[in-house]
PDB file of C-alpha atoms and ligand atoms in Angstrom:
ATOM      1  CA  MET A 171     106.594 106.772 100.704  1.00 71.00           C
ATOM      2  CA  ILE A 172     110.384 106.858 100.416  1.00 76.00           C
ATOM      3  CA  ALA A 173     110.339 110.650 100.343  1.00 77.00           C
ATOM      4  CA  VAL A 174     108.362 110.717 103.598  1.00 80.00           C
ATOM      5  CA  ALA A 175     110.798 108.273 105.199  1.00 78.00           C
ATOM      6  CA  LYS A 176     113.720 110.454 104.096  1.00 75.00           C
ATOM      7  CA  ARG A 177     112.086 113.553 105.568  1.00 79.00           C
ATOM      8  CA  ILE A 178     111.388 111.803 108.861  1.00 81.00           C
ATOM      9  CA  SER A 179     114.904 110.375 108.943  1.00 77.00           C
ATOM     10  CA  ARG A 180     116.368 113.805 108.247  1.00 72.00           C
ATOM     11  CA  LEU A 181     114.223 115.387 110.971  1.00 79.00           C
ATOM     12  CA  ILE A 182     115.455 112.831 113.492  1.00 83.00           C
ATOM     13  CA  PHE A 183     119.103 112.420 112.522  1.00 79.00           C
ATOM     14  CA  GLN A 184     120.070 115.796 111.128  1.00 76.00           C
ATOM     15  CA  PRO A 185     120.172 117.527 114.532  1.00 78.00           C
ATOM     16  CA  ILE A 186     122.440 114.738 115.806  1.00 83.00           C
ATOM     17  CA  LEU A 187     124.717 115.040 112.781  1.00 78.00           C
ATOM     18  CA  ASP A 188     124.751 118.822 113.127  1.00 77.00           C
ATOM     19  CA  PHE A 189     125.816 118.429 116.748  1.00 80.00           C
ATOM     20  CA  ILE A 190     128.651 116.041 115.870  1.00 85.00           C
ATOM     21  CA  TYR A 191     129.642 117.783 112.616  1.00 80.00           C
ATOM     22  CA  PRO A 192     128.379 121.371 112.833  1.00 85.00           C
ATOM     23  CA  PRO A 193     127.556 122.778 109.387  1.00 86.00           C
ATOM     24  CA  THR A 194     130.191 125.206 108.230  1.00 90.00           C
ATOM     25  CA  CYS A 195     130.527 127.517 105.282  1.00 92.00           C
ATOM     26  CA  VAL A 196     132.464 125.876 102.426  1.00 91.00           C
ATOM     27  CA  SER A 197     134.315 129.126 101.851  1.00 93.00           C
ATOM     28  CA  CYS A 198     135.273 130.630 105.209  1.00 94.00           C
ATOM     29  CA  GLY A 199     134.599 127.717 107.557  1.00 92.00           C
ATOM     30  CA  ASN A 200     132.363 129.734 109.885  1.00 91.00           C
ATOM     31  CA  LEU A 201     129.423 127.977 111.456  1.00 90.00           C
ATOM     32  CA  ILE A 202     126.180 128.372 109.553  1.00 88.00           C
ATOM     33  CA  THR A 203     122.671 127.720 110.719  1.00 80.00           C
ATOM     34  CA  ASP A 204     121.318 126.344 107.460  1.00 66.00           C
ATOM     35  CA  ASP A 205     123.187 123.239 106.309  1.00 58.00           C
ATOM     36  CA  VAL A 206     121.337 123.218 102.984  1.00 62.00           C
ATOM     37  CA  GLN A 207     122.903 126.491 101.908  1.00 77.00           C
ATOM     38  CA  HIS A 208     126.531 125.440 102.559  1.00 88.00           C
ATOM     39  CA  VAL A 209     127.676 129.070 102.236  1.00 90.00           C
ATOM     40  CA  CYS A 210     127.301 131.919 104.716  1.00 91.00           C
ATOM     41  CA  THR A 211     125.702 135.186 103.701  1.00 90.00           C
ATOM     42  CA  ASN A 212     128.986 137.078 104.030  1.00 92.00           C
ATOM     43  CA  CYS A 213     130.688 134.811 101.501  1.00 92.00           C
ATOM     44  CA  TRP A 214     127.801 135.008  99.006  1.00 89.00           C
ATOM     45  CA  ASP A 215     127.847 138.773  99.384  1.00 90.00           C
ATOM     46  CA  SER A 216     131.639 138.953  98.940  1.00 92.00           C
ATOM     47  CA  ILE A 217     131.471 137.581  95.391  1.00 91.00           C
ATOM     48  CA  ILE A 218     131.982 140.430  92.952  1.00 89.00           C
ATOM     49  CA  ARG A 219     129.047 140.699  90.564  1.00 87.00           C
ATOM     50  CA  VAL A 220     129.714 141.615  86.964  1.00 88.00           C
ATOM     51  CA  THR A 221     127.999 144.660  85.548  1.00 88.00           C
ATOM     52  CA  ARG A 222     127.972 145.940  81.991  1.00 86.00           C
ATOM     53  CA  THR A 223     130.255 148.729  83.126  1.00 89.00           C
ATOM     54  CA  HIS A 224     132.780 146.400  84.779  1.00 89.00           C
ATOM     55  CA  GLU A 225     136.232 146.704  83.172  1.00 90.00           C
ATOM     56  CA  LEU A 226     136.689 142.941  83.040  1.00 88.00           C
ATOM     57  CA  TYR A 227     133.360 142.579  81.236  1.00 89.00           C
ATOM     58  CA  PHE A 228     134.418 145.055  78.512  1.00 89.00           C
ATOM     59  CA  GLU A 229     137.806 143.394  78.106  1.00 91.00           C
ATOM     60  CA  THR A 230     136.408 139.856  77.889  1.00 89.00           C
ATOM     61  CA  LYS A 231     133.495 140.819  75.668  1.00 88.00           C
ATOM     62  CA  GLY A 232     135.851 142.594  73.272  1.00 91.00           C
ATOM     63  CA  LYS A 233     138.100 139.537  72.966  1.00 91.00           C
ATOM     64  CA  LEU A 234     135.193 137.174  72.418  1.00 88.00           C
ATOM     65  CA  LEU A 235     133.399 139.346  69.888  1.00 90.00           C
ATOM     66  CA  ARG A 236     136.625 139.849  67.914  1.00 93.00           C
ATOM     67  CA  SER A 237     137.055 136.073  67.804  1.00 90.00           C
ATOM     68  CA  GLY A 238     133.770 135.882  65.905  1.00 88.00           C
ATOM     69  CA  HIS A 239     132.601 132.879  67.920  1.00 82.00           C
ATOM     70  CA  VAL A 240     130.051 134.693  70.069  1.00 83.00           C
ATOM     71  CA  ALA A 241     127.571 137.484  69.423  1.00 83.00           C
ATOM     72  CA  GLU A 242     126.965 138.579  73.020  1.00 82.00           C
ATOM     73  CA  LEU A 243     128.320 138.025  76.501  1.00 84.00           C
ATOM     74  CA  ALA A 244     126.537 137.973  79.818  1.00 83.00           C
ATOM     75  CA  SER A 245     128.459 137.224  82.969  1.00 84.00           C
ATOM     76  CA  ALA A 246     127.387 137.019  86.572  1.00 85.00           C
ATOM     77  CA  PHE A 247     130.498 136.659  88.734  1.00 88.00           C
ATOM     78  CA  VAL A 248     134.123 137.679  88.813  1.00 87.00           C
ATOM     79  CA  PHE A 249     136.376 134.718  89.555  1.00 86.00           C
ATOM     80  CA  GLU A 250     138.993 135.552  92.176  1.00 89.00           C
ATOM     81  CA  LYS A 251     141.679 133.027  93.010  1.00 92.00           C
ATOM     82  CA  GLU A 252     141.111 131.858  96.601  1.00 93.00           C
ATOM     83  CA  GLY A 253     137.911 133.905  96.733  1.00 93.00           C
ATOM     84  CA  ALA A 254     134.479 132.728  97.815  1.00 93.00           C
ATOM     85  CA  PHE A 255     133.424 131.980  94.252  1.00 91.00           C
ATOM     86  CA  GLN A 256     136.361 129.615  93.768  1.00 93.00           C
ATOM     87  CA  HIS A 257     135.579 127.816  97.028  1.00 94.00           C
ATOM     88  CA  ILE A 258     131.938 127.460  96.050  1.00 91.00           C
ATOM     89  CA  ALA A 259     132.758 126.255  92.533  1.00 90.00           C
ATOM     90  CA  HIS A 260     135.244 123.709  93.878  1.00 92.00           C
ATOM     91  CA  SER A 261     132.776 122.450  96.477  1.00 91.00           C
ATOM     92  CA  MET A 262     130.149 122.063  93.796  1.00 89.00           C
ATOM     93  CA  LYS A 263     132.543 120.356  91.411  1.00 88.00           C
ATOM     94  CA  TYR A 264     134.707 118.198  93.674  1.00 92.00           C
ATOM     95  CA  GLU A 265     132.690 117.701  96.862  1.00 88.00           C
ATOM     96  CA  GLY A 266     129.330 116.810  95.361  1.00 85.00           C
ATOM     97  CA  MET A 267     127.265 119.829  96.339  1.00 84.00           C
ATOM     98  CA  PRO A 268     125.002 120.327  93.325  1.00 83.00           C
ATOM     99  CA  SER A 269     122.694 122.642  95.262  1.00 84.00           C
ATOM    100  CA  LEU A 270     125.426 125.277  94.966  1.00 87.00           C
ATOM    101  CA  GLY A 271     125.267 124.954  91.195  1.00 87.00           C
ATOM    102  CA  VAL A 272     121.543 125.550  91.278  1.00 87.00           C
ATOM    103  CA  LYS A 273     122.050 128.775  93.200  1.00 85.00           C
ATOM    104  CA  LEU A 274     124.831 129.948  90.860  1.00 86.00           C
ATOM    105  CA  GLY A 275     122.727 129.005  87.836  1.00 88.00           C
ATOM    106  CA  LYS A 276     119.779 131.018  89.121  1.00 88.00           C
ATOM    107  CA  ARG A 277     122.054 134.049  89.413  1.00 84.00           C
ATOM    108  CA  VAL A 278     123.266 133.567  85.828  1.00 86.00           C
ATOM    109  CA  GLY A 279     119.642 133.293  84.721  1.00 89.00           C
ATOM    110  CA  GLU A 280     118.803 136.542  86.525  1.00 88.00           C
ATOM    111  CA  VAL A 281     121.647 138.326  84.730  1.00 85.00           C
ATOM    112  CA  MET A 282     120.563 136.989  81.336  1.00 87.00           C
ATOM    113  CA  ARG A 283     116.994 138.123  81.963  1.00 90.00           C
ATOM    114  CA  GLN A 284     118.077 141.566  83.213  1.00 89.00           C
ATOM    115  CA  TRP A 285     120.440 142.052  80.275  1.00 87.00           C
ATOM    116  CA  ASN A 286     117.899 140.636  77.817  1.00 89.00           C
ATOM    117  CA  VAL A 287     120.382 138.041  76.556  1.00 84.00           C
ATOM    118  CA  SER A 288     119.407 134.661  75.170  1.00 85.00           C
ATOM    119  CA  ALA A 289     121.910 131.864  74.666  1.00 82.00           C
ATOM    120  CA  ASP A 290     122.331 128.639  72.785  1.00 82.00           C
ATOM    121  CA  CYS A 291     124.762 127.488  75.451  1.00 81.00           C
ATOM    122  CA  ILE A 292     126.397 128.699  78.641  1.00 80.00           C
ATOM    123  CA  ILE A 293     130.124 128.262  79.163  1.00 77.00           C
ATOM    124  CA  ARG A 294     132.560 129.310  81.828  1.00 71.00           C
ATOM    125  CA  ILE A 295     135.424 131.517  80.769  1.00 64.00           C
TER     126      ILE A 295
HETATM  127 ZN1   ZN B  12     131.500 131.980 104.636  1.00 63.94          ZN
END
């Protein structure tokens, strides 16, 4: 019953809120049509994806394997200071947008599946 009330409330009030506070991308600030996504397509697409041939992947994997603490490394994104990924991560972390974490987590899961990597834990490096 509460879920139905929330949906009805959202259907009624969301257009008003969108008119007063138009939804914008958390990274570039451009207007977006889907407030749930929080990030425009251009910003998602601008995030550099890690491949197994990426220089940074080789460098990081080498360091971690030499440390003896990990057996394998899978990585999904390259962190760039002031890049879209940083803006998204900060919005997720400091502005209470957990839906962004779900989307990032799905991408990490895709990489692990594609690379046939299993993990006991996932950490950021
Ligand atoms: Zn954007």
